[in-house]
């Protein structure tokens, strides 16, 4: 059931890719892509922390990655993000 949902909403389209209108060169490696898009987060206890996620409020799916292997800081941040998005 979950697999069907992902296939329906997240399947790749066959539409051709169109170059950026900004004229910026696309990142050439996955690492460059992440470096270009990464943003530093405020402390989860900061009043402005949740505002960083307002742009995702209308999204159907938001994926929260986990690279900390269970630190309390990550879980506090993820809980704050989830509260803001819900």
CSV table of N, CA and C in Angstrom, one decimal, residues 1-74:
chain,number,residue,atom,x,y,z
A,1,UNK,N,0.8,-1.2,0.0
A,1,UNK,CA,0.0,0.0,0.0
A,1,UNK,C,0.9,1.3,0.0
A,2,UNK,N,1.9,1.3,0.9
A,2,UNK,CA,2.7,2.5,0.9
A,2,UNK,C,3.5,2.6,-0.4
A,3,UNK,N,3.9,1.4,-0.9
A,3,UNK,CA,4.7,1.5,-2.2
A,3,UNK,C,3.9,2.1,-3.3
A,4,UNK,N,2.6,1.8,-3.3
A,4,UNK,CA,1.7,2.4,-4.4
A,4,UNK,C,1.6,3.9,-4.2
A,5,UNK,N,1.6,4.3,-3.0
A,5,UNK,CA,1.5,5.8,-2.7
A,5,UNK,C,2.7,6.5,-3.3
A,6,UNK,N,3.9,5.9,-2.9
A,6,UNK,CA,5.2,6.5,-3.4
A,6,UNK,C,5.2,6.5,-4.9
A,7,UNK,N,4.8,5.4,-5.5
A,7,UNK,CA,4.9,5.3,-7.0
A,7,UNK,C,4.0,6.4,-7.6
A,8,UNK,N,2.8,6.6,-7.0
A,8,UNK,CA,1.8,7.5,-7.5
A,8,UNK,C,2.3,9.0,-7.4
A,9,UNK,N,2.8,9.3,-6.2
A,9,UNK,CA,3.2,10.7,-5.9
A,9,UNK,C,4.6,11.1,-6.2
A,10,UNK,N,5.5,10.1,-6.2
A,10,UNK,CA,6.9,10.5,-6.3
A,10,UNK,C,7.6,9.9,-7.5
A,11,UNK,N,6.8,9.3,-8.4
A,11,UNK,CA,7.4,8.6,-9.6
A,11,UNK,C,8.1,9.7,-10.5
A,12,UNK,N,9.2,9.4,-11.1
A,12,UNK,CA,9.8,10.3,-12.0
A,12,UNK,C,8.9,10.5,-13.2
A,13,UNK,N,9.0,11.6,-13.8
A,13,UNK,CA,8.2,11.9,-15.0
A,13,UNK,C,9.2,11.7,-16.2
A,14,UNK,N,8.6,11.5,-17.3
A,14,UNK,CA,9.4,11.3,-18.5
A,14,UNK,C,9.6,12.6,-19.2
A,15,UNK,N,9.2,13.7,-18.6
A,15,UNK,CA,9.4,15.1,-19.2
A,15,UNK,C,10.9,15.4,-19.3
A,16,UNK,N,11.3,16.0,-20.3
A,16,UNK,CA,12.8,16.4,-20.4
A,16,UNK,C,13.1,17.4,-19.4
A,17,UNK,N,14.4,17.4,-18.9
A,17,UNK,CA,14.8,18.4,-18.0
A,17,UNK,C,15.1,19.7,-18.7
A,18,UNK,N,14.8,20.8,-18.1
A,18,UNK,CA,15.0,22.1,-18.7
A,18,UNK,C,16.1,22.8,-17.9
A,19,UNK,N,17.0,23.4,-18.6
A,19,UNK,CA,18.1,24.2,-17.9
A,19,UNK,C,17.5,25.3,-17.1
A,20,UNK,N,18.2,25.6,-16.0
A,20,UNK,CA,17.8,26.7,-15.1
A,20,UNK,C,17.7,28.0,-15.9
A,21,UNK,N,16.7,28.8,-15.6
A,21,UNK,CA,16.5,30.1,-16.2
A,21,UNK,C,17.5,31.1,-15.6
A,22,UNK,N,18.1,30.8,-14.5
A,22,UNK,CA,19.1,31.7,-13.9
A,22,UNK,C,20.5,31.7,-14.6
A,23,UNK,N,20.7,30.7,-15.4
A,23,UNK,CA,22.0,30.5,-16.1
A,23,UNK,C,23.1,30.0,-15.2
A,24,UNK,N,22.7,29.6,-14.0
A,24,UNK,CA,23.8,29.0,-13.1
A,24,UNK,C,24.1,27.6,-13.5
A,25,UNK,N,25.3,27.3,-13.4
A,25,UNK,CA,25.8,25.9,-13.8
A,25,UNK,C,25.2,24.9,-12.7
A,26,UNK,N,24.7,23.8,-13.2
A,26,UNK,CA,24.2,22.8,-12.2
A,26,UNK,C,25.4,22.2,-11.5
A,27,UNK,N,25.2,21.8,-10.2
A,27,UNK,CA,26.2,21.1,-9.5
A,27,UNK,C,26.6,19.8,-10.2
A,28,UNK,N,27.9,19.5,-10.3
A,28,UNK,CA,28.3,18.3,-11.0
A,28,UNK,C,28.4,17.0,-10.2
A,29,UNK,N,28.4,17.1,-8.9
A,29,UNK,CA,28.4,15.9,-8.0
A,29,UNK,C,27.3,16.0,-7.0
A,30,UNK,N,27.0,14.9,-6.4
A,30,UNK,CA,26.0,14.9,-5.3
A,30,UNK,C,26.5,15.8,-4.1
A,31,UNK,N,27.8,15.7,-3.8
A,31,UNK,CA,28.3,16.5,-2.7
A,31,UNK,C,28.1,18.0,-3.0
A,32,UNK,N,28.4,18.4,-4.3
A,32,UNK,CA,28.2,19.9,-4.6
A,32,UNK,C,26.7,20.2,-4.5
A,33,UNK,N,25.8,19.3,-4.9
A,33,UNK,CA,24.4,19.6,-4.8
A,33,UNK,C,24.0,19.9,-3.3
A,34,UNK,N,24.5,19.0,-2.4
A,34,UNK,CA,24.2,19.2,-1.0
A,34,UNK,C,24.8,20.5,-0.5
A,35,UNK,N,26.0,20.7,-0.8
A,35,UNK,CA,26.7,22.0,-0.3
A,35,UNK,C,26.0,23.2,-0.8
A,36,UNK,N,25.5,23.2,-2.0
A,36,UNK,CA,24.8,24.3,-2.6
A,36,UNK,C,23.4,24.6,-1.8
A,37,UNK,N,22.8,23.5,-1.5
A,37,UNK,CA,21.4,23.6,-0.9
A,37,UNK,C,21.4,23.7,0.6
A,38,UNK,N,22.5,23.2,1.3
A,38,UNK,CA,22.5,23.1,2.7
A,38,UNK,C,22.3,24.5,3.4
A,39,UNK,N,21.6,24.5,4.5
A,39,UNK,CA,21.4,25.7,5.3
A,39,UNK,C,21.7,25.4,6.8
A,40,UNK,N,22.3,26.3,7.4
A,40,UNK,CA,22.6,26.1,8.9
A,40,UNK,C,21.3,26.4,9.6
A,41,UNK,N,21.1,25.6,10.6
A,41,UNK,CA,19.8,25.7,11.4
A,41,UNK,C,20.1,26.4,12.7
A,42,UNK,N,19.1,27.1,13.2
A,42,UNK,CA,19.2,27.8,14.5
A,42,UNK,C,19.1,26.7,15.6
A,43,UNK,N,19.3,27.0,16.8
A,43,UNK,CA,19.1,26.1,17.9
A,43,UNK,C,17.6,25.8,18.0
A,44,UNK,N,17.2,24.6,18.2
A,44,UNK,CA,15.8,24.2,18.3
A,44,UNK,C,15.0,25.0,19.4
A,45,UNK,N,15.7,25.5,20.4
A,45,UNK,CA,15.0,26.3,21.4
A,45,UNK,C,14.8,27.8,21.0
A,46,UNK,N,15.4,28.2,19.9
A,46,UNK,CA,15.3,29.5,19.4
A,46,UNK,C,13.8,29.8,18.9
A,47,UNK,N,13.2,30.9,19.2
A,47,UNK,CA,11.9,31.2,18.8
A,47,UNK,C,11.8,31.2,17.2
A,48,UNK,N,12.9,31.5,16.5
A,48,UNK,CA,12.9,31.6,15.1
A,48,UNK,C,13.2,30.2,14.4
A,49,UNK,N,13.4,29.2,15.2
A,49,UNK,CA,13.8,27.9,14.6
A,49,UNK,C,12.7,27.4,13.7
A,50,UNK,N,11.5,27.3,14.1
A,50,UNK,CA,10.4,26.8,13.3
A,50,UNK,C,10.2,27.5,12.0
A,51,UNK,N,10.4,28.8,12.0
A,51,UNK,CA,10.1,29.7,10.8
A,51,UNK,C,10.9,29.2,9.6
A,52,UNK,N,12.1,28.6,9.9
A,52,UNK,CA,12.9,28.1,8.7
A,52,UNK,C,12.2,27.0,7.9
A,53,UNK,N,11.1,26.4,8.5
A,53,UNK,CA,10.4,25.3,7.8
A,53,UNK,C,9.1,25.7,7.3
A,54,UNK,N,8.7,27.0,7.4
A,54,UNK,CA,7.4,27.5,7.0
A,54,UNK,C,7.2,27.2,5.5
A,55,UNK,N,8.3,27.3,4.7
A,55,UNK,CA,8.2,27.2,3.2
A,55,UNK,C,7.8,25.8,2.9
A,56,UNK,N,7.9,24.8,3.8
A,56,UNK,CA,7.5,23.4,3.5
A,56,UNK,C,6.1,23.1,4.0
A,57,UNK,N,5.4,24.1,4.6
A,57,UNK,CA,4.1,23.8,5.2
A,57,UNK,C,3.0,23.2,4.3
A,58,UNK,N,3.1,23.6,3.0
A,58,UNK,CA,2.1,23.1,2.1
A,58,UNK,C,2.5,21.8,1.4
A,59,UNK,N,3.7,21.3,1.7
A,59,UNK,CA,4.2,20.1,1.0
A,59,UNK,C,3.4,18.9,1.5
A,60,UNK,N,3.2,18.0,0.5
A,60,UNK,CA,2.5,16.7,0.9
A,60,UNK,C,3.5,15.8,1.7
A,61,UNK,N,4.7,15.8,1.3
A,61,UNK,CA,5.7,15.0,2.0
A,61,UNK,C,7.0,15.8,2.3
A,62,UNK,N,7.4,15.7,3.5
A,62,UNK,CA,8.7,16.3,4.0
A,62,UNK,C,9.5,15.2,4.6
A,63,UNK,N,10.7,15.0,4.0
A,63,UNK,CA,11.6,13.9,4.5
A,63,UNK,C,12.6,14.5,5.5
A,64,UNK,N,12.7,14.0,6.7
A,64,UNK,CA,13.7,14.5,7.6
A,64,UNK,C,14.8,13.4,7.8
A,65,UNK,N,16.0,13.7,7.3
A,65,UNK,CA,17.1,12.7,7.3
A,65,UNK,C,17.6,12.6,8.7
A,66,UNK,N,18.5,11.6,8.9
A,66,UNK,CA,19.0,11.4,10.3
A,66,UNK,C,20.5,10.9,10.1
A,67,UNK,N,21.4,11.8,10.5
A,67,UNK,CA,22.8,11.4,10.4
A,67,UNK,C,23.5,11.3,11.7
A,68,UNK,N,22.7,11.5,12.8
A,68,UNK,CA,23.3,11.6,14.1
A,68,UNK,C,23.4,10.3,14.9
A,69,UNK,N,22.7,9.3,14.4
A,69,UNK,CA,22.6,8.0,15.1
A,69,UNK,C,22.1,8.1,16.5
A,70,UNK,N,21.1,9.0,16.7
A,70,UNK,CA,20.3,9.0,17.9
A,70,UNK,C,20.7,10.0,19.0
A,71,UNK,N,21.3,11.1,18.6
A,71,UNK,CA,21.7,12.1,19.6
A,71,UNK,C,20.4,12.8,20.1
A,72,UNK,N,20.4,13.3,21.3
A,72,UNK,CA,19.2,14.0,21.8
A,72,UNK,C,19.0,15.3,21.1
A,73,UNK,N,20.1,16.0,20.6
A,73,UNK,CA,20.0,17.2,19.8
A,73,UNK,C,19.1,17.0,18.6
A,74,UNK,N,19.4,15.9,17.9
A,74,UNK,CA,18.7,15.6,16.7
A,74,UNK,C,17.2,15.4,17.0
